């Protein structure tokens, strides 16, 4: 019984963490058809900015987190104006932006490496202590992550469903030209989406690094998992991505317990391939009918 | 009647292809104007050029004295030109009412959205029944109505409809054109693109014929129907 | 039509390059040139997959590693002579690539990219995380796939015995021969029926599919066939450096090779080789700024895609065409 609770607790934490790193990606893909390969680097950047703000500038943790979100949001904005916007009209936009963001990710990661060095560093934003129920031990940091994830998802759902910006984002994602004809300035919406996704990446990076540690290339693994989650859910489907993240977190916790850390990722991947052969556009993805 | 929309020597196209060649056209305030012509001769391109989706190669466009040349689509919407595109282009995952409200996205339109929604529901009662249904589950005729209703929500000075009869059953086409006729009679300026001259001949105050990127004939609907040789030459009817 | 021209260009270049050791005999230059041949093979095949087949595969370095690992393991565990192990390793790569293709190619565009990247990552993790000893030689514990340290001392082609200290010249020529074969294969694909089929799928997918051109079938063919030379390049890499390790999967190498294709011109016949040459020369000059190398690579990759998406060769071709059109014939 206790084992199950423990697996559930760590699975939910992992799922929540995946969800935070996934929603930014899903949002950007859903609106622009852009796979942002620099998302992992943004995660690392967020983690390091928070660390820098707290340890070197002595800022309050909340301020550190806000600083990280601001910097990553600005970098997201920069990525839009420098890379995405100039090629938006190109026929090969998806391929080009994919390659361009691989390059941008490498730049960001190596700038971090230059500035902070290759050694693992502890993330100062970390709640000590743990919640003990019987023999089950749940670190407070995990609870914090769960809370942050829930809060973020509620905020995002509110933003998408209830606000003018949210309606513009959804409209642009569903039909870019129609949105333009409604008076939506899609360029501005895109820029806002990338800024938002940068901010989300920052939070995700702080959370991920608080469980392991800061490394310049720490974003690679969560990004790959986030991509897998996006693919399983159907690229661009934000709500599906959250559901898939939590399911995958639980599955991974379970696989880790049963089979060990070594094979959990491989099994996850086999599962994903199986899902995609069964449903090539993801579990919740729309099959896009291409009119020739 | 004063001029509402004025096109002067509008030239536009895609890639190395020029689709529209030096189109000049004036549309008066109020009433229905129809652009007819065979498929692939630039009717849709003309509407896309007017609404700013396609940049002009040359020429100018103005609305009631306001120069629209080179403006972004959202600025042109704000100026008062509402383009209801071909094939509806609804937001498939939004409900009917969400789609309609997107039509009133700009602040000026949003301020009047409650009033306009009443008007749209009065004109297209079917939409009121279906208000909470997701757009992608609607029938073709219902979708077309949502598209037109969404256009009306913008409260534009000029409503441009791109082939509102496309792909619909004859009985539904009649319903759609009844609605368009009602709107025109109520004083809404409408520019409609249509392949079949007979559908618009009795309703339009002005018909213009687009052939291979050129405007080749402009006149009254009755006049056109009385000249079978024109229909024969350009439309093969 | 132009297949003859391409083959002639290739032959001329190959003859020129074959004379290099007579002019510059420096070992460093020749080993770097050999490395250029290896990367040249890989990018030519990757270009087939990416630029011609339209498959956004990020598993190319993993396939390269499969070829390298297969060679090392055949030599290490079965003491197979390298002359046999190399072609066998290339065939094994084809099998692996067919499996990966079957799993991934039913999907489109970005899905393929992500899945192939994930496949590569899983292979890497399985190798690196493997700590169980498969055998226990005198040098210590040896996991089945070599673990973090990888394989060394799995045999060689015998060039050291044949040519003594000049063995690297033999490697140079072997690399050149392999590159020529890979280039001929690439030209045959691009200018042959398969290239035409992909052209048709790009230009008018509806018409092509209606006439029985199956995208999946052709993509699987090009993905599987091109893996032969990718695997062979990996195999030759293992033999040339007499070592294989998980660094074969490194993201930096992936970035480096992708940049070659992008800089040279995606989908062109000679672009990838030109890109490989330019980037290796650039890398050589950037060596002094060692720490900034990866940043430089990122800037080159992103800069080219944003400013010159067709690459050096693609843009030149476009320019020539425009000049020709401007001059009325």
Coordinates of C-alpha atoms in Angstrom, one line a residue, chain A residues 92-232:
Chain A
X92 CA 9.6 25.2 -45.6
X93 CA 8.9 27.2 -42.4
X94 CA 8.6 24.1 -40.2
X95 CA 11.9 22.6 -41.2
X96 CA 13.7 25.9 -41.2
X97 CA 12.6 27.0 -37.8
X98 CA 13.4 23.6 -36.5
X99 CA 17.0 23.8 -37.6
X100 CA 17.3 27.5 -36.7
X101 CA 16.2 26.8 -33.1
X102 CA 18.6 23.9 -32.8
X103 CA 21.3 26.5 -33.5
X104 CA 19.9 29.0 -31.1
X105 CA 19.6 26.4 -28.4
X106 CA 23.3 25.6 -28.9
X107 CA 24.2 29.2 -28.6
X108 CA 22.2 29.7 -25.3
X109 CA 23.5 26.5 -23.8
X110 CA 27.1 27.4 -24.5
X111 CA 26.7 31.0 -23.3
X112 CA 25.5 29.5 -20.0
X113 CA 28.5 27.2 -20.0
X114 CA 30.9 30.1 -20.6
X115 CA 29.2 32.2 -17.8
X116 CA 28.6 29.6 -15.1
X117 CA 31.0 26.7 -15.9
X118 CA 30.3 23.0 -16.5
X119 CA 30.1 21.9 -12.8
X120 CA 26.7 20.9 -11.4
X121 CA 25.3 23.6 -9.1
X122 CA 22.5 23.4 -6.6
X123 CA 19.3 25.3 -7.2
X124 CA 18.8 27.6 -4.2
X125 CA 15.0 27.7 -4.7
X126 CA 14.2 24.6 -2.7
X127 CA 11.9 23.9 0.1
X128 CA 13.5 21.8 2.9
X129 CA 11.6 19.2 4.9
X130 CA 9.1 16.6 3.9
X131 CA 5.5 15.6 4.6
X132 CA 5.4 12.3 6.4
X133 CA 2.2 10.2 6.2
X134 CA 2.9 6.8 8.0
X135 CA 5.9 5.5 6.3
X136 CA 5.4 7.5 3.2
X137 CA 7.9 10.4 2.8
X138 CA 7.0 13.2 0.4
X139 CA 9.5 16.0 0.2
X140 CA 8.0 19.5 0.4
X141 CA 9.7 20.4 -2.8
X142 CA 7.6 17.9 -4.6
X143 CA 4.5 19.4 -3.1
X144 CA 5.6 22.8 -4.2
X145 CA 6.1 21.5 -7.7
X146 CA 2.6 20.0 -7.7
X147 CA 1.1 23.2 -6.4
X148 CA 3.0 25.4 -9.0
X149 CA 1.9 23.0 -11.8
X150 CA -1.7 23.1 -10.7
X151 CA -1.7 26.9 -10.3
X152 CA 0.0 27.4 -13.7
X153 CA -2.5 25.1 -15.5
X154 CA -5.4 26.9 -13.9
X155 CA -3.9 30.3 -14.9
X156 CA -3.3 29.1 -18.5
X157 CA -6.8 27.6 -18.8
X158 CA -8.2 30.9 -17.7
X159 CA -6.0 32.8 -20.1
X160 CA -6.9 30.7 -23.1
X161 CA -10.7 30.5 -22.4
X162 CA -11.6 33.7 -20.8
X163 CA -9.3 36.5 -22.1
X164 CA -9.1 38.4 -25.3
X165 CA -5.5 37.3 -25.8
X166 CA -6.5 33.7 -25.2
X167 CA -9.2 33.9 -27.8
X168 CA -6.8 35.4 -30.2
X169 CA -4.2 32.6 -29.5
X170 CA -6.8 29.9 -30.0
X171 CA -8.2 31.5 -33.2
X172 CA -4.8 32.0 -34.7
X173 CA -3.9 28.3 -33.9
X174 CA -7.1 27.0 -35.5
X175 CA -7.0 29.1 -38.6
X176 CA -4.4 31.8 -39.1
X177 CA -6.0 33.5 -42.1
X178 CA -9.4 33.5 -40.6
X179 CA -8.0 35.1 -37.4
X180 CA -6.4 37.8 -39.5
X181 CA -9.8 38.5 -41.1
X182 CA -11.3 39.0 -37.7
X183 CA -8.7 41.7 -37.0
X184 CA -6.2 39.7 -35.0
X185 CA -2.7 40.9 -35.5
X186 CA -1.2 37.5 -35.7
X187 CA 2.4 38.7 -35.6
X188 CA 1.8 40.2 -32.2
X189 CA 0.0 37.1 -31.0
X190 CA 2.9 34.9 -32.1
X191 CA 5.4 37.2 -30.3
X192 CA 3.2 37.0 -27.1
X193 CA 3.0 33.2 -27.4
X194 CA 6.8 32.9 -27.6
X195 CA 7.3 35.2 -24.7
X196 CA 4.7 33.3 -22.7
X197 CA 6.4 30.0 -23.6
X198 CA 9.8 31.4 -22.5
X199 CA 8.3 32.4 -19.1
X200 CA 6.8 28.9 -18.7
X201 CA 10.2 27.4 -19.6
X202 CA 11.8 29.4 -16.9
X203 CA 9.5 28.1 -14.2
X204 CA 10.0 24.6 -15.5
X205 CA 13.7 25.0 -15.5
X206 CA 13.7 26.2 -11.9
X207 CA 11.6 23.2 -10.8
X208 CA 13.6 20.6 -12.7
X209 CA 16.9 21.9 -11.4
X210 CA 15.5 22.0 -7.8
X211 CA 15.1 18.2 -8.0
X212 CA 18.4 17.4 -9.6
X213 CA 20.9 20.2 -10.1
X214 CA 21.8 23.0 -12.5
X215 CA 23.8 22.0 -15.6
X216 CA 24.1 23.9 -18.8
X217 CA 22.7 21.0 -20.7
X218 CA 20.1 20.0 -18.1
X219 CA 17.2 21.0 -20.5
X220 CA 17.9 18.3 -23.1
X221 CA 16.3 15.4 -21.2
X222 CA 13.1 17.2 -20.0
X223 CA 12.7 18.7 -23.5
X224 CA 12.9 15.4 -25.2
X225 CA 10.3 14.0 -22.7
X226 CA 8.2 17.1 -23.3
X227 CA 8.3 16.5 -27.0
X228 CA 7.3 12.9 -26.6
X229 CA 4.4 14.0 -24.5
X230 CA 3.4 16.5 -27.1
X231 CA 3.6 13.8 -29.8
X232 CA 1.5 11.4 -27.8

